[in-house]
Amino acid sequence: MVTGDGGEAPGRAGGSARRHRIAVLALLGVPPFELGIPSRVFGSALDAEGRPLYEITVCTADGAPVLSDAGFVVQPAAGPEALAGADTVIIPPTHAMPELGRGAPLPPEVTAAIAGIRPGTRLVSICSGSYVLAAAGLLDGRPATTHWNLTPEFRRAYPRVKVDEEVLFVDDGDVLTSAGGAAGVDLCLHLVRRDHGAAAANRAARMCVVPPWRDGGQAQYIDRPIPDPTVAGTSATRAWALEHLGEPLSLAQLAEHARMSLRSFTRRFRDEVGMTPVQWLTAQRLELAKQLLETTDLPIDLVAHRAGFGSANSLRSHMRTSFGVSPAAYRRAFSPRGLVAS
């Protein structure tokens, strides 16, 4: 679902009372749904006392209103000065610049606005907002994603970008990109979690009535031939596995639970989820381990056991490979109580 790990975000709470400033750049032809995602998710992110964690401003490249692709005008609260003062800049898609799909340059006012963003500012795109970052040269040599249906065009227009159409979002530290539509919700919740921990992200997700973490990746939505309706799915087995993550589950056990052969189960699972059963199981165990590290003071070896890794060494290896940090370092960074792993 996610590649890379961004470490600590700019403006992370921890001693400073100033709220993290987010500027959302509305461009001509912006879809209202994607434009509203940052305000909805980050506006729902509150601390334990109910205080807002973010300050969100919708702006335009020149301060003038822009026409959305729904036919109504978006009146911004600010102009490009909001980009210059932001800790995070989010760029939703635009449906009025098809020339970006051919590698054309950005309009001058957009180029000037982006040039005014301070070095070190976190940059985020939703769906084809990635075209804007790519056209500005900000994705050159970096991993990124966009809507799966746009990736062939995107690769041709921006060959220096390492685009991955199978994930919901990519976290490359100070530059993050998401797939189409609702994947922007996934990425924004990921940023809340990265900035303030699982509890804050879970509270925001509940307020938005969405899951705090979606299984699988964008690959499960790619247009493919419709599976035979007589073939059983793997959702029941996935639900069962989530209840037994602490046990040594094997691929054979999963296939047996689904009443399929190993080959059929593996193929069906990948069609539905976009990753192999082993990759999915590891990802779910890592999520459970992170939750335990953030919300409990359990010793690292017990966290590893409850998450199904068997040993603390195995958990350390998986966390370093996936996130670039040890369990102890993760707990120090993300536990609201500052728990220290033993």
Short mmCIF file of C-alpha atoms in Angstrom, two decimals:
data_model
loop_
_atom_site.label_atom_id
_atom_site.label_comp_id
_atom_site.label_asym_id
_atom_site.label_seq_id
_atom_site.Cartn_x
_atom_site.Cartn_y
_atom_site.Cartn_z
CA MET A 1 0.00 0.00 0.00
CA VAL A 2 2.78 2.39 0.85
CA THR A 3 6.40 2.51 -0.18
CA GLY A 4 9.10 4.29 1.71
CA ASP A 5 9.09 5.93 5.11
CA GLY A 6 9.27 9.63 5.72
CA GLY A 7 10.54 9.77 9.27
CA GLU A 8 9.47 12.77 11.31
CA ALA A 9 7.37 15.35 9.52
CA PRO A 10 7.91 19.10 9.64
CA GLY A 11 5.76 20.78 12.24
CA ARG A 12 5.27 17.59 14.28
CA ALA A 13 3.76 18.27 17.68
CA GLY A 14 6.19 17.95 20.51
CA GLY A 15 6.92 21.06 22.48
CA SER A 16 5.54 23.69 20.13
CA ALA A 17 1.95 24.92 20.38
CA ARG A 18 1.86 26.21 16.80
CA ARG A 19 -0.41 24.20 14.57
CA HIS A 20 0.98 22.60 11.44
CA ARG A 21 0.07 24.84 8.49
CA ILE A 22 -1.34 23.16 5.38
CA ALA A 23 -1.90 25.02 2.12
CA VAL A 24 -4.12 23.36 -0.49
CA LEU A 25 -3.48 24.67 -4.00
CA ALA A 26 -6.69 24.82 -6.04
CA LEU A 27 -6.00 24.94 -9.77
CA LEU A 28 -8.38 25.57 -12.65
CA GLY A 29 -10.61 22.53 -13.17
CA VAL A 30 -10.09 21.12 -9.68
CA PRO A 31 -12.55 18.33 -8.74
CA PRO A 32 -14.48 19.32 -5.58
CA PHE A 33 -14.14 15.87 -4.01
CA GLU A 34 -10.35 15.82 -4.08
CA LEU A 35 -10.16 19.50 -3.15
CA GLY A 36 -12.19 18.83 -0.02
CA ILE A 37 -10.23 15.80 1.20
CA PRO A 38 -7.45 17.68 3.05
CA SER A 39 -9.87 20.00 4.86
CA ARG A 40 -12.09 17.08 5.84
CA VAL A 41 -9.35 14.77 7.10
CA PHE A 42 -6.92 17.25 8.66
CA GLY A 43 -9.82 19.30 9.99
CA SER A 44 -10.97 16.17 11.84
CA ALA A 45 -7.54 15.63 13.41
CA LEU A 46 -7.70 16.67 17.06
CA ASP A 47 -5.47 16.09 20.04
CA ALA A 48 -6.66 14.20 23.12
CA GLU A 49 -8.20 17.41 24.49
CA GLY A 50 -10.14 18.07 21.27
CA ARG A 51 -7.90 20.86 19.97
CA PRO A 52 -7.22 21.11 16.21
CA LEU A 53 -3.82 19.84 15.14
CA TYR A 54 -3.72 21.55 11.75
CA GLU A 55 -4.47 24.89 10.16
CA ILE A 56 -5.76 24.41 6.59
CA THR A 57 -5.90 27.15 3.95
CA VAL A 58 -7.21 26.78 0.40
CA CYS A 59 -5.32 29.06 -1.97
CA THR A 60 -4.81 29.64 -5.69
CA ALA A 61 -1.69 30.40 -7.68
CA ASP A 62 -2.58 34.09 -8.06
CA GLY A 63 -5.21 34.63 -5.38
CA ALA A 64 -8.05 34.77 -7.92
CA PRO A 65 -11.09 32.45 -7.89
CA VAL A 66 -10.90 29.33 -10.07
CA LEU A 67 -13.62 27.35 -11.80
CA SER A 68 -13.96 23.76 -10.55
CA ASP A 69 -14.73 20.91 -12.91
CA ALA A 70 -18.21 20.76 -11.32
CA GLY A 71 -19.07 24.16 -12.76
CA PHE A 72 -18.94 26.29 -9.63
CA VAL A 73 -16.30 28.80 -8.64
CA VAL A 74 -13.86 28.17 -5.80
CA GLN A 75 -13.19 31.35 -3.83
CA PRO A 76 -9.78 30.92 -2.19
CA ALA A 77 -8.87 32.20 1.25
CA ALA A 78 -5.40 33.23 0.07
CA GLY A 79 -2.99 33.47 -2.82
CA PRO A 80 0.55 32.12 -3.31
CA GLU A 81 1.71 33.64 -0.01
CA ALA A 82 -0.05 30.70 1.72
CA LEU A 83 2.28 28.31 -0.10
CA ALA A 84 5.33 30.25 1.06
CA GLY A 85 4.24 30.04 4.70
CA ALA A 86 3.06 26.43 4.74
CA ASP A 87 4.61 23.40 6.43
CA THR A 88 2.81 21.13 3.96
CA VAL A 89 1.54 21.96 0.47
CA ILE A 90 -1.13 19.70 -1.02
CA ILE A 91 -1.94 19.73 -4.74
CA PRO A 92 -5.26 18.13 -5.76
CA PRO A 93 -5.75 17.20 -9.43
CA THR A 94 -6.75 19.52 -12.23
CA HIS A 95 -8.89 18.50 -15.19
CA ALA A 96 -8.17 21.67 -17.14
CA MET A 97 -4.53 21.07 -18.06
CA PRO A 98 -4.48 17.99 -20.34
CA GLU A 99 -1.25 19.29 -21.87
CA LEU A 100 0.59 18.21 -18.71
CA GLY A 101 -0.03 14.64 -19.86
CA ARG A 102 2.18 15.41 -22.85
CA GLY A 103 4.98 16.85 -20.75
CA ALA A 104 4.08 20.51 -21.38
CA PRO A 105 5.30 23.18 -18.94
CA LEU A 106 3.14 24.54 -16.17
CA PRO A 107 1.35 27.88 -16.61
CA PRO A 108 3.64 30.75 -15.54
CA GLU A 109 1.57 31.69 -12.50
CA VAL A 110 1.66 28.10 -11.22
CA THR A 111 5.41 27.86 -11.81
CA ALA A 112 5.93 31.11 -9.90
CA ALA A 113 3.71 29.98 -7.02
CA ILE A 114 5.52 26.66 -6.64
CA ALA A 115 8.89 28.41 -6.85
CA GLY A 116 7.89 30.40 -3.78
CA ILE A 117 7.52 27.31 -1.58
CA ARG A 118 10.17 27.24 1.13
CA PRO A 119 12.88 24.53 0.94
CA GLY A 120 12.02 21.65 3.26
CA THR A 121 8.26 22.10 2.91
CA ARG A 122 6.44 18.79 2.65
CA LEU A 123 4.85 18.35 -0.78
CA VAL A 124 1.79 16.17 -1.36
CA SER A 125 -0.24 15.37 -4.46
CA ILE A 126 -3.64 13.73 -4.79
CA CYS A 127 -4.37 11.71 -7.93
CA SER A 128 -3.20 13.57 -11.06
CA GLY A 129 -1.90 16.41 -8.92
CA SER A 130 1.27 14.36 -9.38
CA TYR A 131 1.47 15.82 -12.90
CA VAL A 132 1.98 19.26 -11.39
CA LEU A 133 4.83 18.05 -9.18
CA ALA A 134 6.35 16.15 -12.10
CA ALA A 135 6.07 19.12 -14.47
CA ALA A 136 7.87 21.23 -11.85
CA GLY A 137 10.70 18.68 -11.79
CA LEU A 138 10.01 17.78 -8.17
CA LEU A 139 9.54 14.06 -8.81
CA ASP A 140 12.63 13.48 -10.96
CA GLY A 141 14.44 10.35 -9.76
CA ARG A 142 11.89 9.74 -7.03
CA PRO A 143 9.25 7.05 -6.46
CA ALA A 144 5.70 8.25 -6.97
CA THR A 145 2.22 7.10 -7.89
CA THR A 146 -0.87 8.45 -9.61
CA HIS A 147 -4.20 7.03 -10.81
CA TRP A 148 -3.56 3.58 -12.32
CA ASN A 149 -5.35 4.53 -15.54
CA LEU A 150 -2.94 7.43 -16.10
CA THR A 151 0.35 5.63 -15.55
CA PRO A 152 1.13 4.78 -19.22
CA GLU A 153 0.71 8.45 -20.17
CA PHE A 154 2.55 9.58 -17.05
CA ARG A 155 5.55 7.36 -17.84
CA ARG A 156 5.79 8.71 -21.36
CA ALA A 157 5.55 12.34 -20.25
CA TYR A 158 7.85 12.04 -17.21
CA PRO A 159 10.28 9.14 -17.77
CA ARG A 160 12.55 10.24 -14.91
CA VAL A 161 9.85 9.50 -12.32
CA LYS A 162 9.79 6.01 -10.78
CA VAL A 163 6.03 5.57 -10.97
CA ASP A 164 4.29 2.64 -9.26
CA GLU A 165 0.65 2.08 -10.20
CA GLU A 166 0.05 -0.71 -7.68
CA VAL A 167 0.09 1.26 -4.43
CA LEU A 168 -2.45 3.61 -2.87
CA PHE A 169 0.23 6.14 -2.00
CA VAL A 170 3.97 6.60 -1.85
CA ASP A 171 5.75 8.25 1.08
CA ASP A 172 9.19 9.43 -0.01
CA GLY A 173 9.86 11.60 2.99
CA ASP A 174 9.26 15.22 2.03
CA VAL A 175 7.36 14.33 -1.16
CA LEU A 176 4.25 12.13 -1.05
CA THR A 177 1.90 11.13 -3.86
CA SER A 178 -1.42 9.30 -3.84
CA ALA A 179 -3.45 7.36 -6.35
CA GLY A 180 -6.85 8.41 -7.63
CA GLY A 181 -9.77 9.81 -5.68
CA ALA A 182 -10.24 8.25 -2.27
CA ALA A 183 -6.57 7.27 -2.03
CA GLY A 184 -6.09 10.90 -1.04
CA VAL A 185 -8.00 10.06 2.14
CA ASP A 186 -5.60 7.17 2.81
CA LEU A 187 -2.59 9.43 2.33
CA CYS A 188 -3.95 12.23 4.52
CA LEU A 189 -4.70 9.76 7.32
CA HIS A 190 -1.19 8.36 6.90
CA LEU A 191 0.20 11.87 7.39
CA VAL A 192 -1.88 12.38 10.54
CA ARG A 193 -0.51 9.11 11.84
CA ARG A 194 3.04 10.05 10.84
CA ASP A 195 2.72 13.45 12.53
CA HIS A 196 0.76 12.57 15.66
CA GLY A 197 0.46 8.80 16.01
CA ALA A 198 -2.22 6.15 15.57
CA ALA A 199 -4.65 7.48 18.16
CA ALA A 200 -5.04 10.84 16.41
CA ALA A 201 -5.37 9.19 13.00
CA ASN A 202 -7.97 6.75 14.30
CA ARG A 203 -9.99 9.60 15.81
CA ALA A 204 -9.89 11.48 12.50
CA ALA A 205 -10.91 8.35 10.60
CA ARG A 206 -13.88 7.79 12.89
CA MET A 207 -15.02 11.38 12.39
CA CYS A 208 -14.79 10.91 8.61
CA VAL A 209 -16.48 7.47 8.85
CA VAL A 210 -13.67 5.79 6.92
CA PRO A 211 -11.24 2.98 7.82
CA PRO A 212 -7.94 4.25 9.27
CA TRP A 213 -6.07 1.82 7.03
CA ARG A 214 -7.21 0.06 3.85
CA ASP A 215 -5.96 -3.40 2.98
CA GLY A 216 -4.10 -3.93 -0.26
CA GLY A 217 -3.14 -1.40 -2.88
CA GLN A 218 -4.34 0.27 -6.03
CA ALA A 219 -3.68 -2.90 -8.02
CA GLN A 220 -6.97 -4.36 -6.76
CA TYR A 221 -8.87 -1.63 -8.65
CA ILE A 222 -7.10 -1.93 -12.00
CA ASP A 223 -9.50 -2.90 -14.77
CA ARG A 224 -9.17 -6.63 -15.40
CA PRO A 225 -11.43 -9.38 -16.78
CA ILE A 226 -14.26 -10.09 -14.35
CA PRO A 227 -13.50 -13.22 -12.29
CA ASP A 228 -15.73 -16.23 -12.57
CA PRO A 229 -18.61 -15.49 -10.18
CA THR A 230 -18.68 -19.13 -9.11
CA VAL A 231 -15.17 -18.84 -7.65
CA ALA A 232 -15.09 -18.12 -3.92
CA GLY A 233 -13.30 -15.00 -2.69
CA THR A 234 -10.66 -14.60 -0.01
CA SER A 235 -12.29 -11.93 2.15
CA ALA A 236 -13.50 -14.39 4.78
CA THR A 237 -10.02 -15.87 5.07
CA ARG A 238 -8.48 -12.41 5.38
CA ALA A 239 -10.92 -11.58 8.19
CA TRP A 240 -10.05 -14.87 9.89
CA ALA A 241 -6.31 -14.23 9.53
CA LEU A 242 -6.66 -10.81 11.15
CA GLU A 243 -8.08 -12.52 14.23
CA HIS A 244 -5.12 -14.92 14.35
CA LEU A 245 -2.13 -12.72 13.53
CA GLY A 246 -0.27 -13.89 16.62
CA GLU A 247 -0.32 -17.48 15.40
CA PRO A 248 2.19 -19.02 12.94
CA LEU A 249 -0.11 -18.92 9.90
CA SER A 250 1.14 -20.67 6.80
CA LEU A 251 0.08 -20.26 3.20
CA ALA A 252 -1.26 -23.80 3.31
CA GLN A 253 -3.46 -22.95 6.31
CA LEU A 254 -4.84 -19.88 4.57
CA ALA A 255 -5.62 -21.84 1.42
CA GLU A 256 -7.24 -24.61 3.47
CA HIS A 257 -9.42 -22.08 5.29
CA ALA A 258 -10.52 -20.67 1.91
CA ARG A 259 -11.09 -24.22 0.62
CA MET A 260 -8.85 -23.64 -2.37
CA SER A 261 -5.68 -25.14 -3.74
CA LEU A 262 -2.49 -23.22 -3.01
CA ARG A 263 -2.23 -22.10 -6.62
CA SER A 264 -5.86 -20.97 -6.88
CA PHE A 265 -5.78 -19.21 -3.52
CA THR A 266 -2.58 -17.31 -4.32
CA ARG A 267 -3.87 -16.21 -7.72
CA ARG A 268 -7.28 -15.20 -6.38
CA PHE A 269 -5.76 -13.39 -3.40
CA ARG A 270 -3.48 -11.30 -5.61
CA ASP A 271 -6.37 -10.44 -7.96
CA GLU A 272 -8.44 -9.19 -5.02
CA VAL A 273 -5.80 -7.51 -2.86
CA GLY A 274 -3.00 -6.56 -5.23
CA MET A 275 -0.26 -8.37 -3.31
CA THR A 276 0.67 -11.93 -2.36
CA PRO A 277 -0.78 -13.54 0.79
CA VAL A 278 2.64 -13.46 2.47
CA GLN A 279 3.14 -9.77 1.66
CA TRP A 280 -0.34 -8.96 2.96
CA LEU A 281 0.14 -10.99 6.14
CA THR A 282 3.45 -9.27 6.86
CA ALA A 283 1.88 -5.86 6.29
CA GLN A 284 -0.98 -6.63 8.69
CA ARG A 285 1.44 -7.87 11.34
CA LEU A 286 3.52 -4.73 10.98
CA GLU A 287 0.39 -2.62 11.42
CA LEU A 288 -0.52 -4.53 14.59
CA ALA A 289 3.04 -4.19 15.90
CA LYS A 290 3.00 -0.42 15.29
CA GLN A 291 -0.31 -0.08 17.12
CA LEU A 292 1.05 -2.03 20.09
CA LEU A 293 4.23 0.04 20.15
CA GLU A 294 2.22 3.27 20.06
CA THR A 295 -0.50 2.40 22.55
CA THR A 296 1.07 -0.02 25.07
CA ASP A 297 4.22 -0.38 27.15
CA LEU A 298 4.61 -4.08 26.31
CA PRO A 299 8.23 -5.23 25.96
CA ILE A 300 9.46 -5.53 22.38
CA ASP A 301 9.64 -9.33 22.50
CA LEU A 302 6.01 -9.54 23.63
CA VAL A 303 4.93 -7.10 20.90
CA ALA A 304 6.71 -9.32 18.38
CA HIS A 305 4.96 -12.41 19.73
CA ARG A 306 1.48 -10.86 19.70
CA ALA A 307 2.00 -9.55 16.17
CA GLY A 308 3.06 -12.97 14.91
CA PHE A 309 6.76 -12.31 14.27
CA GLY A 310 7.92 -14.86 16.82
CA SER A 311 10.94 -12.96 18.08
CA ALA A 312 12.11 -9.43 18.70
CA ASN A 313 14.92 -9.93 16.18
CA SER A 314 12.41 -10.83 13.47
CA LEU A 315 10.30 -7.76 14.26
CA ARG A 316 13.39 -5.52 14.21
CA SER A 317 14.41 -6.90 10.84
CA HIS A 318 10.98 -6.36 9.29
CA MET A 319 10.60 -2.85 10.70
CA ARG A 320 14.04 -1.78 9.53
CA THR A 321 13.33 -3.18 6.06
CA SER A 322 9.87 -1.60 5.77
CA PHE A 323 10.24 1.62 7.75
CA GLY A 324 13.95 2.16 8.27
CA VAL A 325 13.64 2.26 12.08
CA SER A 326 13.84 -0.15 14.99
CA PRO A 327 10.81 -0.90 17.18
CA ALA A 328 12.37 1.09 20.03
CA ALA A 329 12.98 4.12 17.81
CA TYR A 330 9.46 3.90 16.42
CA ARG A 331 8.00 3.82 19.93
CA ARG A 332 10.03 6.86 20.99
CA ALA A 333 8.88 8.78 17.91
CA PHE A 334 5.19 7.85 17.85
CA SER A 335 4.09 6.91 21.35
CA PRO A 336 2.14 9.83 22.88
CA ARG A 337 3.45 8.77 26.27
CA GLY A 338 7.06 8.60 25.12
CA LEU A 339 7.33 4.96 26.14
CA VAL A 340 10.78 3.43 25.92
CA ALA A 341 11.04 -0.13 24.61
CA SER A 342 12.86 -2.63 26.71
#
